[in-house]
Coordinates of C-alpha atoms and ligand atoms in Angstrom, one line a residue:
M489 CA 3.7 -155.7 72.8
S490 CA 3.9 -158.8 75.1
Y491 CA 4.4 -158.3 78.8
F492 CA 4.6 -162.1 79.4
V493 CA 8.1 -162.9 80.6
D494 CA 7.8 -166.6 81.3
D495 CA 8.6 -167.8 77.8
T496 CA 12.0 -167.6 76.1
I497 CA 12.6 -165.1 73.3
V498 CA 15.2 -165.1 70.6
A499 CA 16.3 -162.5 68.0
I500 CA 19.1 -161.6 65.7
A501 CA 20.8 -158.8 67.7
S502 CA 23.4 -157.7 65.1
A503 CA 22.7 -155.1 62.4
P504 CA 20.8 -156.3 59.3
G505 CA 22.9 -157.3 56.3
G506 CA 26.0 -159.3 55.8
A507 CA 28.9 -158.9 58.2
L508 CA 31.9 -160.8 59.5
Q509 CA 30.0 -161.6 62.7
G510 CA 26.3 -162.1 63.6
I511 CA 24.8 -162.3 67.0
L512 CA 21.7 -164.2 68.2
R513 CA 20.3 -163.2 71.6
L514 CA 18.1 -165.3 73.9
S515 CA 16.4 -164.6 77.2
G516 CA 14.0 -166.6 79.3
P517 CA 13.6 -169.5 81.7
Q518 CA 14.2 -172.2 79.0
V519 CA 17.5 -170.8 77.6
V520 CA 19.6 -173.6 79.0
S521 CA 17.3 -176.4 77.9
I522 CA 17.0 -174.9 74.4
L523 CA 20.7 -174.6 74.1
E524 CA 21.3 -178.2 75.3
A525 CA 19.1 -179.3 72.4
C526 CA 20.9 -177.4 69.6
F527 CA 24.4 -176.5 70.9
V528 CA 27.4 -178.7 71.6
G529 CA 30.5 -177.2 73.3
D530 CA 34.1 -178.1 72.5
C531 CA 34.6 -179.0 76.2
D532 CA 32.1 -181.2 77.9
A533 CA 30.8 -178.7 80.5
R534 CA 27.1 -179.3 81.2
L535 CA 25.3 -176.0 80.6
S536 CA 22.8 -176.6 83.3
E537 CA 25.5 -176.9 85.9
T538 CA 27.0 -173.6 85.0
R539 CA 26.4 -170.8 87.5
L540 CA 29.0 -168.2 86.6
P541 CA 28.8 -166.3 83.3
Q542 CA 30.6 -168.4 80.7
S543 CA 32.0 -168.2 77.2
I544 CA 32.1 -171.5 75.5
A545 CA 33.3 -172.3 72.0
G546 CA 31.3 -174.9 70.2
N547 CA 28.8 -175.6 67.3
L548 CA 25.2 -175.2 66.6
H549 CA 23.8 -178.4 65.1
G550 CA 20.8 -179.5 63.2
V551 CA 20.5 -176.2 61.3
D552 CA 19.0 -177.1 58.0
D553 CA 21.6 -178.0 55.4
F554 CA 24.4 -176.1 57.1
G555 CA 25.7 -179.0 59.2
L556 CA 27.7 -177.8 62.2
I557 CA 27.9 -174.0 62.6
P558 CA 31.0 -172.9 64.6
C559 CA 30.1 -170.3 67.2
A560 CA 31.0 -168.8 70.6
L561 CA 28.3 -169.0 73.2
Y562 CA 28.1 -166.4 76.0
L563 CA 25.8 -167.6 78.8
W564 CA 24.4 -166.1 81.9
T565 CA 22.4 -168.8 83.6
T566 CA 21.3 -166.8 86.7
S567 CA 19.5 -163.6 87.3
R568 CA 22.7 -161.6 87.1
S569 CA 22.0 -160.8 83.5
Y570 CA 20.6 -157.8 81.6
T571 CA 17.1 -159.1 81.8
R572 CA 17.5 -160.8 85.2
Q573 CA 16.6 -164.1 83.4
P574 CA 18.9 -166.8 81.9
T575 CA 20.3 -165.1 78.9
A576 CA 22.6 -166.1 76.1
E577 CA 24.4 -164.7 73.1
I578 CA 25.6 -166.8 70.2
H579 CA 28.3 -165.1 68.1
T580 CA 28.7 -166.7 64.8
I581 CA 29.4 -166.0 61.1
G582 CA 27.3 -163.0 60.0
S583 CA 25.7 -164.5 56.9
P584 CA 22.0 -163.4 56.8
P585 CA 20.6 -166.8 55.4
M586 CA 22.6 -168.7 58.0
L587 CA 21.5 -166.5 60.8
D588 CA 17.9 -166.9 59.7
A589 CA 18.3 -170.7 59.7
C590 CA 19.9 -170.6 63.2
L591 CA 16.9 -168.5 64.4
S592 CA 14.4 -171.0 63.2
R593 CA 16.4 -173.9 64.6
I594 CA 16.3 -172.2 68.1
C595 CA 12.6 -171.5 67.7
D596 CA 12.0 -175.2 66.8
C597 CA 13.7 -176.0 70.1
G598 CA 11.2 -174.0 72.1
A599 CA 12.0 -170.2 71.8
R600 CA 9.7 -167.6 70.3
L601 CA 10.8 -164.7 68.1
A602 CA 11.2 -161.5 70.2
E603 CA 9.3 -158.4 69.5
S604 CA 11.0 -155.0 69.0
G605 CA 12.6 -153.8 72.2
E606 CA 11.5 -156.9 74.2
F607 CA 14.9 -157.6 75.8
T608 CA 15.1 -154.0 77.1
L609 CA 11.4 -154.3 78.1
R610 CA 12.3 -157.4 80.2
A611 CA 15.2 -155.5 81.8
F612 CA 12.8 -152.8 82.7
L613 CA 10.1 -155.1 84.0
A614 CA 12.7 -156.9 86.1
G615 CA 13.8 -153.6 87.7
R616 CA 17.2 -153.7 86.1
I617 CA 16.8 -150.3 84.5
D618 CA 14.2 -147.6 84.7
L619 CA 12.2 -146.0 81.9
T620 CA 14.7 -143.1 81.4
Q621 CA 17.5 -145.7 81.0
A622 CA 15.4 -147.7 78.5
E623 CA 15.0 -144.5 76.5
A624 CA 18.7 -144.0 76.8
V625 CA 19.4 -147.4 75.2
L626 CA 17.4 -146.2 72.2
G627 CA 19.3 -142.9 72.4
V628 CA 22.6 -144.8 72.1
I629 CA 21.3 -146.7 69.1
D630 CA 20.0 -143.7 67.4
A631 CA 22.8 -141.2 68.3
E632 CA 24.0 -139.3 65.2
S633 CA 26.8 -137.3 66.8
D634 CA 29.3 -137.6 69.6
A635 CA 27.3 -135.2 71.7
Q636 CA 24.1 -137.2 71.4
L637 CA 25.9 -140.3 72.2
E638 CA 27.4 -138.8 75.3
T639 CA 24.0 -137.5 76.4
A640 CA 22.5 -140.9 76.0
L641 CA 25.4 -142.6 77.8
T642 CA 25.1 -140.2 80.7
Q643 CA 21.4 -141.0 81.0
L644 CA 22.0 -144.7 80.7
A645 CA 24.5 -144.4 83.6
G646 CA 21.6 -143.0 85.7
G647 CA 21.8 -139.3 85.0
V648 CA 18.3 -137.9 85.3
A649 CA 17.0 -141.0 87.1
T650 CA 19.4 -140.6 90.0
Q651 CA 18.3 -137.0 90.7
L652 CA 14.6 -137.9 90.5
T653 CA 15.0 -140.9 92.7
E654 CA 16.6 -138.6 95.3
V655 CA 13.7 -136.2 95.1
R656 CA 11.2 -139.1 95.4
D657 CA 13.0 -140.5 98.4
E658 CA 13.0 -137.1 100.1
I659 CA 9.3 -136.7 99.5
L660 CA 8.6 -140.2 100.7
D661 CA 10.5 -139.5 104.0
L662 CA 8.6 -136.2 104.4
L663 CA 5.2 -137.9 103.8
A664 CA 6.1 -140.6 106.3
E665 CA 6.7 -137.9 108.9
L666 CA 3.6 -135.9 108.0
E667 CA 1.4 -138.9 108.0
A668 CA 2.8 -140.1 111.3
G669 CA 1.9 -136.6 112.6
L670 CA -1.6 -136.9 111.3
D671 CA -2.2 -140.0 113.4
F672 CA -1.4 -138.0 116.6
V673 CA -3.2 -134.9 115.6
E674 CA -5.5 -135.0 118.7
E675 CA -2.5 -135.0 121.0
D676 CA -1.0 -131.9 119.5
I677 CA 2.5 -133.3 118.9
E678 CA 4.4 -131.5 116.2
F679 CA 6.4 -134.1 114.2
I680 CA 8.0 -131.5 111.9
S681 CA 8.0 -127.7 112.3
R682 CA 6.6 -125.4 109.7
E683 CA 10.1 -123.9 109.0
A684 CA 11.7 -127.3 108.6
L685 CA 8.9 -128.5 106.3
E686 CA 9.3 -125.3 104.2
E687 CA 13.0 -125.9 103.9
R688 CA 12.6 -129.5 102.7
L689 CA 9.7 -128.7 100.3
L690 CA 11.7 -125.9 98.8
H691 CA 14.6 -128.2 98.3
A692 CA 12.4 -130.8 96.6
Q693 CA 10.8 -128.2 94.4
E694 CA 14.2 -126.7 93.3
K695 CA 15.6 -130.2 92.4
T696 CA 12.5 -131.0 90.4
E697 CA 12.7 -127.7 88.6
M698 CA 16.3 -128.3 87.9
V699 CA 15.5 -131.5 86.1
L700 CA 12.6 -129.8 84.3
D701 CA 15.0 -127.2 83.0
Q702 CA 17.3 -129.9 81.7
V703 CA 14.4 -131.6 80.0
R704 CA 13.1 -128.3 78.5
T705 CA 16.4 -127.6 76.8
R706 CA 16.3 -131.1 75.2
A707 CA 12.5 -131.2 74.4
Q708 CA 13.3 -130.3 70.8
P709 CA 15.7 -132.6 69.1
R710 CA 18.4 -130.2 68.1
A711 CA 18.9 -131.1 64.5
D712 CA 20.0 -127.6 63.6
Y713 CA 22.1 -125.1 65.4
R714 CA 22.5 -121.5 64.1
V715 CA 26.0 -120.1 64.0
V716 CA 26.1 -116.4 63.0
L717 CA 29.0 -114.5 61.6
R718 CA 29.2 -111.0 62.9
G719 CA 31.6 -108.1 62.8
A720 CA 32.5 -104.7 61.3
P721 CA 32.1 -104.2 57.5
N722 CA 34.8 -105.7 55.3
V723 CA 36.5 -107.9 57.9
G724 CA 35.9 -111.0 55.7
K725 CA 32.7 -112.6 57.1
S726 CA 31.3 -113.6 53.7
S727 CA 34.7 -115.0 52.6
L728 CA 34.8 -117.1 55.8
L729 CA 31.3 -118.4 55.1
N730 CA 32.3 -119.4 51.6
A731 CA 35.6 -121.0 52.8
L732 CA 34.0 -123.0 55.7
S733 CA 31.2 -124.3 53.5
N734 CA 33.4 -124.7 50.4
Q735 CA 30.8 -122.9 48.3
N736 CA 30.4 -119.5 46.7
A737 CA 27.2 -118.8 48.6
A738 CA 27.9 -115.2 49.6
I739 CA 29.2 -112.3 47.5
V740 CA 32.6 -111.0 48.5
S741 CA 34.1 -107.6 47.6
N742 CA 36.4 -105.1 49.0
E743 CA 33.6 -102.6 49.1
R744 CA 32.3 -102.1 52.7
G745 CA 28.7 -103.1 53.2
T746 CA 28.6 -105.8 50.5
T747 CA 26.3 -108.0 52.5
R748 CA 22.9 -106.6 53.1
D749 CA 20.5 -109.5 53.5
F750 CA 21.6 -112.5 55.5
V751 CA 22.9 -115.5 53.6
T752 CA 22.8 -119.1 55.0
T753 CA 24.6 -122.3 54.3
E754 CA 24.6 -125.8 55.9
L755 CA 27.6 -127.2 57.7
S756 CA 28.1 -130.6 59.2
L757 CA 30.7 -130.6 62.1
N758 CA 31.4 -134.0 63.7
G759 CA 27.9 -135.0 62.9
L760 CA 26.4 -131.8 64.4
E761 CA 24.3 -130.2 61.8
C762 CA 24.3 -126.4 61.8
T763 CA 23.3 -123.5 59.7
L764 CA 26.0 -120.9 59.2
V765 CA 24.5 -117.4 58.7
D766 CA 26.4 -114.4 57.2
T767 CA 25.2 -111.0 58.2
A768 CA 25.7 -107.4 57.2
G769 CA 28.8 -105.8 58.8
V770 CA 27.8 -103.7 61.8
S771 CA 28.0 -99.9 61.1
L772 CA 27.6 -97.5 63.9
G773 CA 25.8 -94.2 63.8
L774 CA 23.4 -95.0 60.9
A775 CA 20.0 -93.3 61.1
G776 CA 16.6 -93.3 59.2
L777 CA 15.2 -96.3 57.4
S778 CA 17.8 -96.8 54.7
P779 CA 18.6 -100.3 53.4
E780 CA 21.7 -100.2 55.6
V781 CA 19.7 -99.5 58.7
V782 CA 17.3 -102.4 57.9
A783 CA 20.3 -104.6 57.2
Q784 CA 21.6 -103.8 60.7
Q785 CA 18.3 -104.7 62.2
V786 CA 18.4 -108.1 60.3
T787 CA 21.9 -108.7 61.7
E788 CA 20.7 -108.1 65.3
A789 CA 17.7 -110.3 64.8
Q790 CA 19.9 -113.1 63.6
I791 CA 22.3 -112.7 66.5
A792 CA 19.3 -112.9 68.9
Q793 CA 18.4 -116.3 67.4
A794 CA 21.9 -117.6 67.3
D795 CA 23.3 -120.5 69.3
L796 CA 26.8 -119.3 68.7
Q797 CA 28.3 -116.1 67.3
L798 CA 31.6 -116.0 65.4
F799 CA 32.8 -112.5 66.1
C800 CA 35.1 -111.7 63.2
V801 CA 38.0 -109.1 63.4
D802 CA 40.4 -108.2 60.7
S803 CA 43.9 -109.2 61.8
T804 CA 45.6 -106.7 59.4
R805 CA 44.4 -103.8 61.5
S806 CA 44.1 -103.1 65.3
L807 CA 40.8 -103.5 67.1
S808 CA 38.4 -100.6 67.1
R809 CA 36.9 -99.4 70.4
W810 CA 33.6 -101.0 69.4
E811 CA 35.3 -104.3 68.7
T812 CA 37.1 -104.3 72.0
I813 CA 33.8 -103.7 73.9
E814 CA 32.0 -106.5 71.8
I815 CA 34.7 -109.0 72.5
D816 CA 34.6 -108.3 76.2
R817 CA 30.8 -109.0 76.1
L818 CA 31.2 -112.4 74.4
T819 CA 30.8 -115.4 76.7
A820 CA 32.7 -118.5 75.8
D821 CA 29.7 -120.7 75.2
R822 CA 27.9 -118.1 73.1
G823 CA 30.7 -116.6 71.0
L824 CA 34.1 -117.2 69.5
V825 CA 36.6 -114.5 68.4
V826 CA 37.8 -115.2 64.9
A827 CA 40.7 -113.2 63.4
T828 CA 40.6 -113.1 59.6
K829 CA 43.2 -112.6 56.8
V830 CA 46.2 -114.0 58.7
D831 CA 47.8 -114.7 55.3
E832 CA 48.5 -110.9 55.2
L833 CA 50.7 -109.1 57.7
S834 CA 48.8 -109.6 60.9
V835 CA 48.9 -107.6 64.1
D836 CA 48.7 -109.4 67.5
F837 CA 45.6 -108.8 69.5
F838 CA 45.9 -108.4 73.2
S839 CA 42.6 -109.8 74.1
G840 CA 41.6 -111.8 77.2
N841 CA 39.6 -114.1 74.9
K842 CA 40.9 -117.0 72.9
V843 CA 41.3 -115.9 69.3
I844 CA 41.1 -118.3 66.4
Y845 CA 43.4 -117.1 63.6
T846 CA 42.1 -117.9 60.1
S847 CA 42.6 -117.2 56.4
S848 CA 39.9 -117.7 53.9
K849 CA 42.5 -117.5 51.2
T850 CA 45.0 -120.1 52.4
L851 CA 42.4 -122.0 54.5
E852 CA 44.7 -121.8 57.5
G853 CA 43.0 -122.3 60.8
L854 CA 39.7 -123.4 59.4
D855 CA 39.9 -126.9 60.8
T856 CA 40.6 -125.5 64.2
L857 CA 37.7 -123.2 63.8
R858 CA 35.4 -126.1 62.8
A859 CA 36.5 -128.0 65.9
E860 CA 36.0 -125.0 68.2
I861 CA 32.5 -124.5 66.8
A862 CA 31.6 -128.2 67.3
T863 CA 32.9 -128.1 70.9
A864 CA 31.0 -124.9 71.8
L865 CA 27.8 -126.3 70.4
S866 CA 28.1 -129.8 71.9
S867 CA 28.8 -128.4 75.4
D868 CA 25.3 -127.1 75.2
V869 CA 24.0 -130.6 74.4
V870 CA 26.1 -132.6 76.9
G871 CA 25.3 -130.2 79.7
S872 CA 21.6 -131.0 79.5
G873 CA 22.1 -134.8 79.8
V874 CA 18.6 -135.9 78.7
V875 CA 17.8 -137.7 75.4
A876 CA 15.1 -136.0 73.3
S877 CA 12.4 -138.7 73.6
T878 CA 12.7 -138.6 77.4
G879 CA 12.4 -134.8 77.3
V880 CA 9.2 -135.0 75.3
R881 CA 7.6 -137.7 77.4
C882 CA 8.5 -136.3 80.9
H883 CA 8.1 -132.6 80.4
E884 CA 4.5 -132.5 81.6
S885 CA 4.9 -134.8 84.5
L886 CA 7.8 -132.8 85.9
R887 CA 5.9 -129.6 85.4
V888 CA 2.9 -130.9 87.3
A889 CA 5.2 -132.4 90.0
A890 CA 6.9 -129.0 90.6
K891 CA 3.5 -127.3 90.7
C892 CA 2.2 -129.7 93.3
I893 CA 5.2 -129.2 95.5
A894 CA 5.0 -125.4 95.1
R895 CA 1.3 -125.6 96.1
S896 CA 2.1 -127.6 99.2
R897 CA 4.5 -124.9 100.2
C898 CA 1.7 -122.3 100.0
V899 CA -0.5 -124.6 102.1
N900 CA 2.3 -124.9 104.6
A901 CA 2.9 -121.1 104.7
E902 CA -0.8 -120.5 105.4
S903 CA -1.1 -123.4 107.9
L904 CA -4.1 -124.8 106.0
G905 CA -3.5 -128.4 107.2
E906 CA -1.0 -131.2 106.8
E907 CA -3.6 -133.4 105.1
L908 CA -3.6 -131.0 102.1
I909 CA 0.2 -130.9 102.0
A910 CA 0.2 -134.7 102.0
A911 CA -2.3 -134.8 99.2
D912 CA -0.1 -132.5 97.1
L913 CA 3.0 -134.6 97.8
H914 CA 1.2 -137.8 96.8
A915 CA 0.3 -136.2 93.5
A916 CA 3.9 -135.0 93.0
L917 CA 5.1 -138.5 93.8
E918 CA 2.8 -140.0 91.2
E919 CA 4.1 -137.7 88.5
L920 CA 7.7 -138.3 89.4
G921 CA 6.9 -142.1 89.4
K922 CA 5.7 -141.9 85.8
V923 CA 9.0 -140.3 84.7
V924 CA 11.2 -143.1 86.1
G925 CA 8.6 -145.8 85.5
V926 CA 7.6 -146.7 89.0
I927 CA 4.1 -146.0 87.7
Y928 CA 3.5 -146.9 84.1
T929 CA 0.7 -147.9 81.8
D930 CA 0.8 -150.4 78.9
D931 CA 0.3 -147.4 76.6
I932 CA 3.5 -145.7 77.9
L933 CA 5.5 -148.9 77.5
D934 CA 4.1 -149.5 74.0
R935 CA 5.1 -146.0 72.9
I936 CA 8.6 -146.4 74.2
F937 CA 9.5 -150.0 73.3
S938 CA 7.8 -150.1 69.9
R939 CA 10.4 -147.6 68.7
F940 CA 13.2 -150.1 69.3
C941 CA 14.4 -152.5 66.7
I942 CA 14.1 -156.3 67.1
G943 CA 17.0 -157.8 69.1
K944 CA 17.5 -154.9 71.5
Ligands
LIG745 N1 44.1 -111.6 52.1 C1 42.9 -112.0 52.5 N2 41.8 -111.2 52.1 C2 40.6 -111.5 52.5 C3 40.4 -112.7 53.3 N3 39.1 -112.8 53.6 C4 38.5 -111.7 53.0 N4 39.4 -111.0 52.3 C5 39.1 -109.8 51.5 O1 38.5 -108.8 52.4 C6 37.5 -108.1 51.6 C7 36.1 -108.2 52.3 O2 35.7 -109.5 52.3 P1 34.2 -109.9 52.6 O3 34.2 -111.4 52.8 O4 33.3 -109.4 51.5 O5 33.9 -109.1 53.9 P2 32.6 -108.9 54.8 O6 33.0 -108.9 56.2 O7 31.6 -109.9 54.3 O8 32.1 -107.5 54.3 P3 30.7 -106.8 54.4 O9 29.7 -107.8 53.8 O10 30.8 -105.6 53.6 O11 30.4 -106.5 55.8 C8 37.5 -108.7 50.2 O12 38.3 -107.9 49.4 C9 38.1 -110.1 50.4 O13 38.8 -110.5 49.3 C10 41.5 -113.5 53.7 O14 41.5 -114.5 54.4 N5 42.8 -113.1 53.2
LIG746 MG1 29.8 -109.8 53.5

């Protein structure tokens, strides 16, 4: 990875393969002189005299045997660009051999091929974005679902960085006051009272822990959510699993207690991958160690692991007392109430919860159910607002930062000295600095930017 930013880099920024349009991206001090050597605009504006961002129609010339190649040039000649360097994009026909020829022509004029992630690296080195935003760029490129995209966009817009910058600023202010106090320690002047210090330290700790919580929930890339079907025997859980997955994975019969072991099948909802789990119907009042009792235990274990429960009730009969109690206990983000068999004569449930009416026979309501499942699962993802790679990288730093602040509060409580509090706060600042990239090493940058593709 090159940290030298005084040369001019170029890369194909559009996706590999043929397309209607291809994009070449350049960044560096020589962008204008390079373009003056190989681009001629339809109007005779001199590129070097351009200060405002411009879009200029024209042609690339001298590109092997291709003659003049029509293109649109987008040019930022000042530091008001993504990389804070003169930057340009050439939008032209997306033919791979032609784009390659344009690339070598631009290199002949003085540019060098960019390494992977080098444009975003330059944006980071110029202070345009912080490390969490750089990771969010990658999050946007790699997003496989609407929810992942929204998380990455939130982070790109500042999400986690804004909160951490606020904590850092608070700690910096506090340190300034503490250290000013240390200079006057002989004179016995109190710059900040113990109570006021405790209040501000507690606030900083809580904020850090809040971000740590967000990061924790996203530390594992959630490729797989578990959605569990639950309900009384014979309400139609197995039929629903078969209908939703369009398979005959589970045995269906009008005998109660057909399902004993749990059966799973994979579902893809709006790009969210989830495992749908069928369980044995819940029977009350069983005793001993019969297969039924074991089946009940398996059901409860599956529920405990579930991200979402689909609580199924048979719409051809009224709710039992147990069902009413269970429905009341469901919270919107952990459970949905699904009424089955609406193709038969249905009774109306008077429930405070939203009920999704379905039929595994006519497939009525299944699209609504799929959409509701996806919404319930993705609210979990979006709420956290941190892309997975940031979560993995920052978890330890945030944990240590929160611990240092907590320790400084103990020092304060026992009046052990402001020097010790300051030392802990310096340590916390350093860890928070690593997260946003105020403090970084080549190794950290290599790990982040080498995962990008060339041209980004
Ligand atoms: N008319 C109608 N009948 C259904 C529907 N879904 C299920 N059934 C019937 O209801 C009965 C029970 O269905 P299952 O899917 O085995 O029910 P279950 O909840 O898995 O039952 P257990 O595994 O015993 O707990 C079967 O006779 C199904 O044919 C439906 O949408 N419409
Ligand atoms: Mg069943």
